[in-house]
Short mmCIF file of C-alpha atoms and ligand atoms in Angstrom, two decimals:
data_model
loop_
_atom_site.label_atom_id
_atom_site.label_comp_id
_atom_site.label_asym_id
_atom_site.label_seq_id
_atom_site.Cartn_x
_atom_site.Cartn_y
_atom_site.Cartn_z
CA UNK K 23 -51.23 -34.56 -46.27
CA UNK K 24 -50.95 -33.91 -50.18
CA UNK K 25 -47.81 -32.15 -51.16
CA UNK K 26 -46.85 -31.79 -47.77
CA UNK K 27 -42.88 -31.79 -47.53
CA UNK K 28 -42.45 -32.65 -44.12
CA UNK K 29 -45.00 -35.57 -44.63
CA UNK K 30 -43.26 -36.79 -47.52
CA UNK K 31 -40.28 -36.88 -45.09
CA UNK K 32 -42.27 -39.13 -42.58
CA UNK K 33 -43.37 -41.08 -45.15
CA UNK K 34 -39.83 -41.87 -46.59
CA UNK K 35 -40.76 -40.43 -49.62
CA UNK K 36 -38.28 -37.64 -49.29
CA UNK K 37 -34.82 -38.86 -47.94
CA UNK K 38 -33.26 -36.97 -44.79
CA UNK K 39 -30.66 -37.11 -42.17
CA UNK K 40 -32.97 -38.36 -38.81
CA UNK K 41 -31.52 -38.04 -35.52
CA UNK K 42 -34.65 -39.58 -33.74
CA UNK K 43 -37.69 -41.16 -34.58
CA UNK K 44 -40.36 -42.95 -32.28
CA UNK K 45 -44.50 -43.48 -33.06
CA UNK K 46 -45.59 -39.97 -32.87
CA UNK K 47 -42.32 -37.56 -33.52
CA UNK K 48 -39.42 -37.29 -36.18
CA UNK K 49 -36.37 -35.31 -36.16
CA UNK K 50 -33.93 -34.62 -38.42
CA UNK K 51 -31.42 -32.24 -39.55
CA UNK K 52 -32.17 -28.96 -41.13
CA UNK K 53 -31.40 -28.79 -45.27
CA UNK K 54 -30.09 -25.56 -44.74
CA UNK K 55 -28.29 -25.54 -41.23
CA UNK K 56 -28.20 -22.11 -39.69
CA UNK K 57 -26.10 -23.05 -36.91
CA UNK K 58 -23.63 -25.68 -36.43
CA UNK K 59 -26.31 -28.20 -35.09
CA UNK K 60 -29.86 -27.33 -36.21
CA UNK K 61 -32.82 -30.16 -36.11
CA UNK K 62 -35.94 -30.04 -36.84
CA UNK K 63 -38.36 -31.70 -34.32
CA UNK K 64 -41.59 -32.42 -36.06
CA UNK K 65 -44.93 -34.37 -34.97
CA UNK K 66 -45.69 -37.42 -37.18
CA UNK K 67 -49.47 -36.41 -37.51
CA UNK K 68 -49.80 -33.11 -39.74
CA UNK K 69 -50.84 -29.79 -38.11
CA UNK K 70 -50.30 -26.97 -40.31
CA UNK K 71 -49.07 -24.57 -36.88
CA UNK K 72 -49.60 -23.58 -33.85
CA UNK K 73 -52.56 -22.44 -34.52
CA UNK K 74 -54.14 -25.72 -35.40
CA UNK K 75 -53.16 -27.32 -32.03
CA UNK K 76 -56.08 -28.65 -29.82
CA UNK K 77 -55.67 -29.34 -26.27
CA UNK K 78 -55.90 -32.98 -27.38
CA UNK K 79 -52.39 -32.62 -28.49
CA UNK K 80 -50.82 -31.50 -25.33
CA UNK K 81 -49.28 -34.72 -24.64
CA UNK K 82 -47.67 -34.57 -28.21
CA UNK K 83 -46.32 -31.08 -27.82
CA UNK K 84 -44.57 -32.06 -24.42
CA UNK K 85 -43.16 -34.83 -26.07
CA UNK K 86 -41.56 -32.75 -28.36
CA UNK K 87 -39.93 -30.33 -25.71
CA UNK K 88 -38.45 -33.52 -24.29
CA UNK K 89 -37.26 -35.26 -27.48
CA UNK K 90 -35.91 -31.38 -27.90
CA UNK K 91 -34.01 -31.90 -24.58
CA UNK K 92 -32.86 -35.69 -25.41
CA UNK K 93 -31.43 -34.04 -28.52
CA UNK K 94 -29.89 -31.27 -27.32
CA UNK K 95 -27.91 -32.97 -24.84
CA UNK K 96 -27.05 -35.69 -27.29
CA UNK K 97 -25.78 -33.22 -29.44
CA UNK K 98 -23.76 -31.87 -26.96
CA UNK K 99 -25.31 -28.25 -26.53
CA UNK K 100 -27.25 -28.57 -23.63
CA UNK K 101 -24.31 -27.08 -21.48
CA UNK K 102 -23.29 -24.49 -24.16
CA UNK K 103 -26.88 -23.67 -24.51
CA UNK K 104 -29.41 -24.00 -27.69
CA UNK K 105 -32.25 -22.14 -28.82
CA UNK K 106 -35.67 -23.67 -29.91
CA UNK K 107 -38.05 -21.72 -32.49
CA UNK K 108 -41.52 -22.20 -33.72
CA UNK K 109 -41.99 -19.73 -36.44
CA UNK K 110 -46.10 -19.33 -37.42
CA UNK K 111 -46.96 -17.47 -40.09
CA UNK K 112 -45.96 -15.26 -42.77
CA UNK K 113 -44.18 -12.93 -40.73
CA UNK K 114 -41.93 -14.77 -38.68
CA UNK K 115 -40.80 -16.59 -42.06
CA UNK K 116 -43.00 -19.81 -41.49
CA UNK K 117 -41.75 -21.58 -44.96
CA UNK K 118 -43.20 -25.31 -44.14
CA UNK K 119 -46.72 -25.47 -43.33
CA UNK K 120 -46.19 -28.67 -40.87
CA UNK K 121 -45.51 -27.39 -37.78
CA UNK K 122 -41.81 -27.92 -36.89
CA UNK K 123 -39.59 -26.38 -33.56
CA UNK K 124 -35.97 -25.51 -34.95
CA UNK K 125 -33.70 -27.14 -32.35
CA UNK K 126 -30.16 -24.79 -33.06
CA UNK K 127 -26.58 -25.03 -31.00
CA UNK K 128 -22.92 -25.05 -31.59
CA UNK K 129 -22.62 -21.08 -31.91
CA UNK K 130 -24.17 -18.05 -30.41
CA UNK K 131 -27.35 -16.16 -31.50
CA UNK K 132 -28.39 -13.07 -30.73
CA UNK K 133 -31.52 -11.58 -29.22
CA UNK K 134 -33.63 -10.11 -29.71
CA UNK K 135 -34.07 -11.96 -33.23
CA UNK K 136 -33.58 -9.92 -36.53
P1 5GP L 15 -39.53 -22.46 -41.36
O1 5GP L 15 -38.93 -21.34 -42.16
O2 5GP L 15 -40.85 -22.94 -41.95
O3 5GP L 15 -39.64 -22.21 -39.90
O4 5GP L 15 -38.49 -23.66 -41.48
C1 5GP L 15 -38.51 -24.62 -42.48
C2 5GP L 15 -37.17 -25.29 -42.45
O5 5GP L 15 -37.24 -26.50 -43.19
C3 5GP L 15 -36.04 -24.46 -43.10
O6 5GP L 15 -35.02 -24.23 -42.14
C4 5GP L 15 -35.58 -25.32 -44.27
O7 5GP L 15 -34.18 -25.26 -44.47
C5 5GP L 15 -36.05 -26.70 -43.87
N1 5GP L 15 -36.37 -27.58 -44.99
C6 5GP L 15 -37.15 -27.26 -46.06
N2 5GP L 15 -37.23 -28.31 -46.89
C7 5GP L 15 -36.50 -29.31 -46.33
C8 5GP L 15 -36.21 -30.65 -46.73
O8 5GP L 15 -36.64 -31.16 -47.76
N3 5GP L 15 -35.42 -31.38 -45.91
C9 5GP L 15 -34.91 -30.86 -44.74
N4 5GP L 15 -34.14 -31.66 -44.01
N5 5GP L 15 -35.18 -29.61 -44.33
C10 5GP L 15 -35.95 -28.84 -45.12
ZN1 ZN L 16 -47.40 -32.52 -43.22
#
């Protein structure tokens, strides 16, 4: 998509620090790291959030929950534990309109979220 950061990423347009890349998924690290380790996991084909997802991309979503895990314990915070977030929309701070799930470790976080 036009102007799309996260496509420009794909697209090797924009340069960035991958971690793990196959046919359908990307990841790479966060710009602006909020934790020690903090990916991005992001689906090659553009959809804007959540709320454009179509049962059609089920099997794209589980892949990304297990690239998330293949990650995470590559990373070395799967025993420590790691949080995952999909922020959608304006009020959960969605700043990237291609949907991405924030893989974070390496500290702890608190809950309920700010
Ligand atoms: P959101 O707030 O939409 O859930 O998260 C967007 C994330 O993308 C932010 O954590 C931000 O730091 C990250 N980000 C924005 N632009 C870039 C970029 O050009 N490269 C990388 N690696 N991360 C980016
Ligand atoms: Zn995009």
């Amino acid at each position: 998509m036009d102007n799309c950061i996260f496509c420009k990423i794909i697209a090797g347009e924009i340069p960035s620090n991958k971690v793990y890349e196959d046919d359908t998924v990307l990841a790479f690290k966060d710009i602006e790291p909020k934790a020690p380790i903090h990916v991005l996991v992001i689906p090659k084909k553009h959809i804007k959030s959540i709320l454009e997802l179509h049962s059609s991309d089920k099997e794209l979503i589980a892949h990304m929950f297990e690239v998330a895990k293949k990650i995470a314990v590559e990373m070395g915070i799967a025993e420590t534990g790691f949080r995952t977030i999909i922020n959608t929309g304006d009020n959960a701070g969605q700043t990237v309109h291609h949907i991405h799930m924030h893989i974070m470790g390496g500290r702890e976080f608190d809950w309920p979220e700010g």
